[in-house]
Amino acid sequence: MTEPKSSPSTSSETGAILVTGAGGEMGHALLAALAARFGGRREIIAMDVRELPKERAVHATDAYACDVADSAAIDDLGVKHDISEIWHLAALLSTRGEKNPELALKVNVMGSANLLKLAADCAARRGSSVKFMFPSTIAVYGVPTLALKRAAGSVTEDECLEPITMYGVNKHAVEEMGRYYARHYRLLAADRLDCAVDFRSIRFPGIISADTVPTGGTSDYGPEMLHAAAQGKPYACFVRPDARIPFMTMPDAVRSLIELSEVARAQLSRIVYNASAFAPSAEEIAAKVREFFPKAEITYAPTLERQRIIDSWPENCDDSAARRDWGWKPKHDFDRAFAEYIIPKIKARYGC
Ligand code: AKB
């Protein structure tokens, strides 16, 4: 999916910013970060399938309870607001998606199709491209066996793209739809070389937040272990101690998306980038948690389905393209993540 460096940069510095999935884990952190950056200067429209709690809605100029799969409601947003950026976070994650694959398809693919079309329509109305930021995932990878996973080590963006979950299939499909909208939409018949949608995506690893506990994901064992220990609760980890995938802290994840959004398009050689930070095994996370919470009761009770998913995700992702093209560098490695972010914040949160 390497792209030529010829496309123009966008002019989306004015206009409204639409955030879907604003009630989710990443939405929580991103909405606050966007409000701190643009609040008062630009409209920030928050959208979620459920009504946003007041403390979250304060970060937005408008908040809508609306389903991304409802195309009429999505079209209507483009009529009401001069949208120049879409941060499309709404999705059903990997474990939840396996419980209802058809619903995952509807939300993750049809919802994204509605948002991409909205971006193209808004671009046509404003006469300049609309930026589309899309958090993708390591779930787009599918390594066939554990032996191959260990042999592969760190995978590049173009390897092992045979996901075994509906969520991974959906996210990969949306990456491809984004590439189409960014490079080819309505260009074949038109006498133009630029595109309406400036689609940019990062494949995120498991994300650890000290403020929120994720639901419906398969990388959830990392944050769950930690939040349980901080509350003095026992935790039975649903993957084996040797299970290994990459992780990142939420502040680094939010910063990476914001940084990617601010780089001139001409600097980007790709549509979709890996971004990684650290890649501990479940056992290494447990050992780190015990350093700070020596009484933590962590046991292992792997479930077949979730273990299979984790075994299909790579041990790490090669993010050298992101480092080279837009200077990606995580602030938190494994040690700093705990010492400087997770532990101080989580202790303040639970008063322990
Ligand atoms: C999940 O576990 O489904 C997500 C992800 C890795 O995208 N956290």
mmCIF file of N, CA, C and O and ligand atoms in Angstrom, residues 93-94 137-138 167 205-206 217-219 313, ligand 1:
data_model
loop_
_atom_site.group_PDB
_atom_site.id
_atom_site.type_symbol
_atom_site.label_atom_id
_atom_site.label_comp_id
_atom_site.label_asym_id
_atom_site.label_seq_id
_atom_site.Cartn_x
_atom_site.Cartn_y
_atom_site.Cartn_z
ATOM 1 N N LEU A 93 -15.191 -3.814 18.572
ATOM 2 C CA LEU A 93 -13.843 -4.394 18.642
ATOM 3 C C LEU A 93 -13.855 -5.904 18.400
ATOM 4 O O LEU A 93 -14.894 -6.505 18.168
ATOM 5 N N SER A 94 -12.652 -6.503 18.514
ATOM 6 C CA SER A 94 -12.467 -7.876 18.014
ATOM 7 C C SER A 94 -13.282 -8.948 18.739
ATOM 8 O O SER A 94 -13.919 -9.783 18.093
ATOM 9 N N THR A 137 -5.852 -1.063 13.187
ATOM 10 C CA THR A 137 -5.489 -1.959 14.283
ATOM 11 C C THR A 137 -4.558 -3.084 13.840
ATOM 12 O O THR A 137 -4.563 -3.471 12.662
ATOM 13 N N ILE A 138 -3.829 -3.649 14.808
ATOM 14 C CA ILE A 138 -3.028 -4.841 14.510
ATOM 15 C C ILE A 138 -3.917 -6.036 14.175
ATOM 16 O O ILE A 138 -3.416 -7.043 13.676
ATOM 17 N N TYR A 167 -13.661 -8.111 12.876
ATOM 18 C CA TYR A 167 -13.142 -6.760 13.149
ATOM 19 C C TYR A 167 -11.888 -6.474 12.299
ATOM 20 O O TYR A 167 -11.765 -5.422 11.677
ATOM 21 N N PRO A 205 -1.693 -0.819 18.214
ATOM 22 C CA PRO A 205 -1.594 -2.045 19.009
ATOM 23 C C PRO A 205 -2.639 -1.988 20.125
ATOM 24 O O PRO A 205 -3.536 -1.125 20.087
ATOM 25 N N GLY A 206 -2.549 -2.859 21.116
ATOM 26 C CA GLY A 206 -3.395 -2.741 22.299
ATOM 27 C C GLY A 206 -3.081 -1.402 22.968
ATOM 28 O O GLY A 206 -1.931 -0.975 22.984
ATOM 29 N N GLY A 217 -12.614 -5.790 23.485
ATOM 30 C CA GLY A 217 -11.386 -6.042 22.733
ATOM 31 C C GLY A 217 -10.708 -7.322 23.204
ATOM 32 O O GLY A 217 -11.124 -7.937 24.193
ATOM 33 N N THR A 218 -9.655 -7.725 22.492
ATOM 34 C CA THR A 218 -8.919 -8.927 22.894
ATOM 35 C C THR A 218 -7.599 -8.544 23.568
ATOM 36 O O THR A 218 -7.023 -9.334 24.323
ATOM 37 N N SER A 219 -7.136 -7.318 23.318
ATOM 38 C CA SER A 219 -5.950 -6.847 24.034
ATOM 39 C C SER A 219 -6.323 -6.341 25.431
ATOM 40 O O SER A 219 -5.460 -5.861 26.164
ATOM 41 N N TRP A 313 -2.193 -12.399 16.015
ATOM 42 C CA TRP A 313 -1.663 -11.031 15.887
ATOM 43 C C TRP A 313 -0.145 -11.065 16.058
ATOM 44 O O TRP A 313 0.380 -11.857 16.854
HETATM 45 C C1 AKB B 1 -9.019 -5.175 20.259
HETATM 46 O O1 AKB B 1 -8.445 -5.883 21.100
HETATM 47 O O2 AKB B 1 -9.934 -5.567 19.529
HETATM 48 C C2 AKB B 1 -8.507 -3.760 20.060
HETATM 49 C C3 AKB B 1 -7.454 -3.690 18.994
HETATM 50 C C4 AKB B 1 -6.130 -4.311 19.217
HETATM 51 O O3 AKB B 1 -7.704 -3.134 17.973
HETATM 52 N N1 AKB B 1 -7.987 -3.250 21.290
#
